[in-house]
Amino acid sequence: VVAELEPGSPAEEKLKPLDAVGRWLVTAVDGRPVPTPAAFAAATAGKDGVRLTLFDPARPDQPLEVTLP
């Protein structure tokens, strides 16, 4: 779950308008599933940019992809 956004970050810029905090689930990083927070941390470690696949339980048929620098 997107639990918080760092103020002034690219993530805040792209995800805040989506009302992402507490609502969206990160299901994949660069197309690879991340079923746990540890898997997310491992998938993003040391990367300057990632493509996140997000899932909104209220809209299960509309996953969203967001690329962050």
mmCIF file with all atom_site columns, C-alpha atoms in Angstrom:
data_model
loop_
_atom_site.group_PDB
_atom_site.id
_atom_site.type_symbol
_atom_site.label_atom_id
_atom_site.label_alt_id
_atom_site.label_comp_id
_atom_site.label_asym_id
_atom_site.label_entity_id
_atom_site.label_seq_id
_atom_site.pdbx_PDB_ins_code
_atom_site.Cartn_x
_atom_site.Cartn_y
_atom_site.Cartn_z
_atom_site.occupancy
_atom_site.B_iso_or_equiv
_atom_site.pdbx_formal_charge
_atom_site.auth_seq_id
_atom_site.auth_comp_id
_atom_site.auth_asym_id
_atom_site.auth_atom_id
_atom_site.pdbx_PDB_model_num
ATOM 1  C CA . VAL A 1 1  ? 0.000   0.000  0.000   1.00 0.00 ? 1  VAL A CA 1
ATOM 2  C CA . VAL A 1 2  ? 1.226   3.509  -0.735  1.00 0.00 ? 2  VAL A CA 1
ATOM 3  C CA . ALA A 1 3  ? 1.480   4.635  2.888   1.00 0.00 ? 3  ALA A CA 1
ATOM 4  C CA . GLU A 1 4  ? 3.070   8.064  2.457   1.00 0.00 ? 4  GLU A CA 1
ATOM 5  C CA . LEU A 1 5  ? 4.649   10.317 -0.137  1.00 0.00 ? 5  LEU A CA 1
ATOM 6  C CA . GLU A 1 6  ? 7.814   12.289 0.450   1.00 0.00 ? 6  GLU A CA 1
ATOM 7  C CA . PRO A 1 7  ? 7.005   16.001 0.161   1.00 0.00 ? 7  PRO A CA 1
ATOM 8  C CA . GLY A 1 8  ? 8.400   17.525 -3.015  1.00 0.00 ? 8  GLY A CA 1
ATOM 9  C CA . SER A 1 9  ? 9.340   14.147 -4.520  1.00 0.00 ? 9  SER A CA 1
ATOM 10 C CA . PRO A 1 10 ? 8.499   12.938 -8.045  1.00 0.00 ? 10 PRO A CA 1
ATOM 11 C CA . ALA A 1 11 ? 6.275   10.312 -6.411  1.00 0.00 ? 11 ALA A CA 1
ATOM 12 C CA . GLU A 1 12 ? 4.264   13.005 -4.645  1.00 0.00 ? 12 GLU A CA 1
ATOM 13 C CA . GLU A 1 13 ? 3.948   14.956 -7.892  1.00 0.00 ? 13 GLU A CA 1
ATOM 14 C CA . LYS A 1 14 ? 2.568   11.967 -9.802  1.00 0.00 ? 14 LYS A CA 1
ATOM 15 C CA . LEU A 1 15 ? 0.628   10.087 -7.116  1.00 0.00 ? 15 LEU A CA 1
ATOM 16 C CA . LYS A 1 16 ? -0.887  12.796 -4.920  1.00 0.00 ? 16 LYS A CA 1
ATOM 17 C CA . PRO A 1 17 ? -3.416  13.843 -7.591  1.00 0.00 ? 17 PRO A CA 1
ATOM 18 C CA . LEU A 1 18 ? -4.553  10.192 -7.661  1.00 0.00 ? 18 LEU A CA 1
ATOM 19 C CA . ASP A 1 19 ? -5.276  10.260 -3.932  1.00 0.00 ? 19 ASP A CA 1
ATOM 20 C CA . ALA A 1 20 ? -2.806  7.373  -3.702  1.00 0.00 ? 20 ALA A CA 1
ATOM 21 C CA . VAL A 1 21 ? -2.003  7.397  0.019   1.00 0.00 ? 21 VAL A CA 1
ATOM 22 C CA . GLY A 1 22 ? -3.722  4.472  1.705   1.00 0.00 ? 22 GLY A CA 1
ATOM 23 C CA . ARG A 1 23 ? -5.711  3.597  -1.388  1.00 0.00 ? 23 ARG A CA 1
ATOM 24 C CA . TRP A 1 24 ? -3.422  2.269  -4.117  1.00 0.00 ? 24 TRP A CA 1
ATOM 25 C CA . LEU A 1 25 ? -1.510  -1.005 -3.920  1.00 0.00 ? 25 LEU A CA 1
ATOM 26 C CA . VAL A 1 26 ? 1.832   -1.429 -5.658  1.00 0.00 ? 26 VAL A CA 1
ATOM 27 C CA . THR A 1 27 ? 1.591   -4.810 -7.382  1.00 0.00 ? 27 THR A CA 1
ATOM 28 C CA . ALA A 1 28 ? 4.696   -4.765 -9.589  1.00 0.00 ? 28 ALA A CA 1
ATOM 29 C CA . VAL A 1 29 ? 7.979   -2.954 -10.141 1.00 0.00 ? 29 VAL A CA 1
ATOM 30 C CA . ASP A 1 30 ? 9.270   -2.905 -13.711 1.00 0.00 ? 30 ASP A CA 1
ATOM 31 C CA . GLY A 1 31 ? 6.753   -5.602 -14.580 1.00 0.00 ? 31 GLY A CA 1
ATOM 32 C CA . ARG A 1 32 ? 7.799   -7.993 -11.795 1.00 0.00 ? 32 ARG A CA 1
ATOM 33 C CA . PRO A 1 33 ? 5.351   -8.799 -8.994  1.00 0.00 ? 33 PRO A CA 1
ATOM 34 C CA . VAL A 1 34 ? 6.155   -7.440 -5.523  1.00 0.00 ? 34 VAL A CA 1
ATOM 35 C CA . PRO A 1 35 ? 3.878   -9.278 -3.091  1.00 0.00 ? 35 PRO A CA 1
ATOM 36 C CA . THR A 1 36 ? 5.508   -7.898 0.072   1.00 0.00 ? 36 THR A CA 1
ATOM 37 C CA . PRO A 1 37 ? 7.127   -4.671 1.271   1.00 0.00 ? 37 PRO A CA 1
ATOM 38 C CA . ALA A 1 38 ? 10.473  -6.528 1.365   1.00 0.00 ? 38 ALA A CA 1
ATOM 39 C CA . ALA A 1 39 ? 10.052  -7.537 -2.289  1.00 0.00 ? 39 ALA A CA 1
ATOM 40 C CA . PHE A 1 40 ? 9.255   -3.906 -3.165  1.00 0.00 ? 40 PHE A CA 1
ATOM 41 C CA . ALA A 1 41 ? 12.378  -2.704 -1.314  1.00 0.00 ? 41 ALA A CA 1
ATOM 42 C CA . ALA A 1 42 ? 14.551  -5.276 -3.083  1.00 0.00 ? 42 ALA A CA 1
ATOM 43 C CA . ALA A 1 43 ? 13.082  -4.430 -6.495  1.00 0.00 ? 43 ALA A CA 1
ATOM 44 C CA . THR A 1 44 ? 13.706  -0.695 -6.094  1.00 0.00 ? 44 THR A CA 1
ATOM 45 C CA . ALA A 1 45 ? 17.058  -0.774 -4.268  1.00 0.00 ? 45 ALA A CA 1
ATOM 46 C CA . GLY A 1 46 ? 19.742  1.217  -6.030  1.00 0.00 ? 46 GLY A CA 1
ATOM 47 C CA . LYS A 1 47 ? 17.562  2.204  -8.977  1.00 0.00 ? 47 LYS A CA 1
ATOM 48 C CA . ASP A 1 48 ? 17.246  5.763  -10.195 1.00 0.00 ? 48 ASP A CA 1
ATOM 49 C CA . GLY A 1 49 ? 13.964  5.056  -11.949 1.00 0.00 ? 49 GLY A CA 1
ATOM 50 C CA . VAL A 1 50 ? 11.210  2.458  -11.799 1.00 0.00 ? 50 VAL A CA 1
ATOM 51 C CA . ARG A 1 51 ? 7.884   1.673  -13.417 1.00 0.00 ? 51 ARG A CA 1
ATOM 52 C CA . LEU A 1 52 ? 5.236   0.912  -10.815 1.00 0.00 ? 52 LEU A CA 1
ATOM 53 C CA . THR A 1 53 ? 2.046   -0.979 -11.494 1.00 0.00 ? 53 THR A CA 1
ATOM 54 C CA . LEU A 1 54 ? -0.662  0.257  -9.135  1.00 0.00 ? 54 LEU A CA 1
ATOM 55 C CA . PHE A 1 55 ? -4.021  -1.282 -8.281  1.00 0.00 ? 55 PHE A CA 1
ATOM 56 C CA . ASP A 1 56 ? -7.021  0.531  -6.827  1.00 0.00 ? 56 ASP A CA 1
ATOM 57 C CA . PRO A 1 57 ? -9.402  -1.965 -5.151  1.00 0.00 ? 57 PRO A CA 1
ATOM 58 C CA . ALA A 1 58 ? -12.290 0.338  -6.061  1.00 0.00 ? 58 ALA A CA 1
ATOM 59 C CA . ARG A 1 59 ? -11.369 -0.031 -9.749  1.00 0.00 ? 59 ARG A CA 1
ATOM 60 C CA . PRO A 1 60 ? -9.979  -3.562 -10.154 1.00 0.00 ? 60 PRO A CA 1
ATOM 61 C CA . ASP A 1 61 ? -10.253 -3.474 -13.948 1.00 0.00 ? 61 ASP A CA 1
ATOM 62 C CA . GLN A 1 62 ? -8.118  -0.329 -14.298 1.00 0.00 ? 62 GLN A CA 1
ATOM 63 C CA . PRO A 1 63 ? -4.505  -0.903 -13.162 1.00 0.00 ? 63 PRO A CA 1
ATOM 64 C CA . LEU A 1 64 ? -2.248  2.100  -13.578 1.00 0.00 ? 64 LEU A CA 1
ATOM 65 C CA . GLU A 1 65 ? 1.421   2.314  -14.534 1.00 0.00 ? 65 GLU A CA 1
ATOM 66 C CA . VAL A 1 66 ? 3.523   5.202  -13.294 1.00 0.00 ? 66 VAL A CA 1
ATOM 67 C CA . THR A 1 67 ? 7.168   5.797  -14.134 1.00 0.00 ? 67 THR A CA 1
ATOM 68 C CA . LEU A 1 68 ? 9.238   7.556  -11.519 1.00 0.00 ? 68 LEU A CA 1
ATOM 69 C CA . PRO A 1 69 ? 12.697  8.928  -12.097 1.00 0.00 ? 69 PRO A CA 1
#
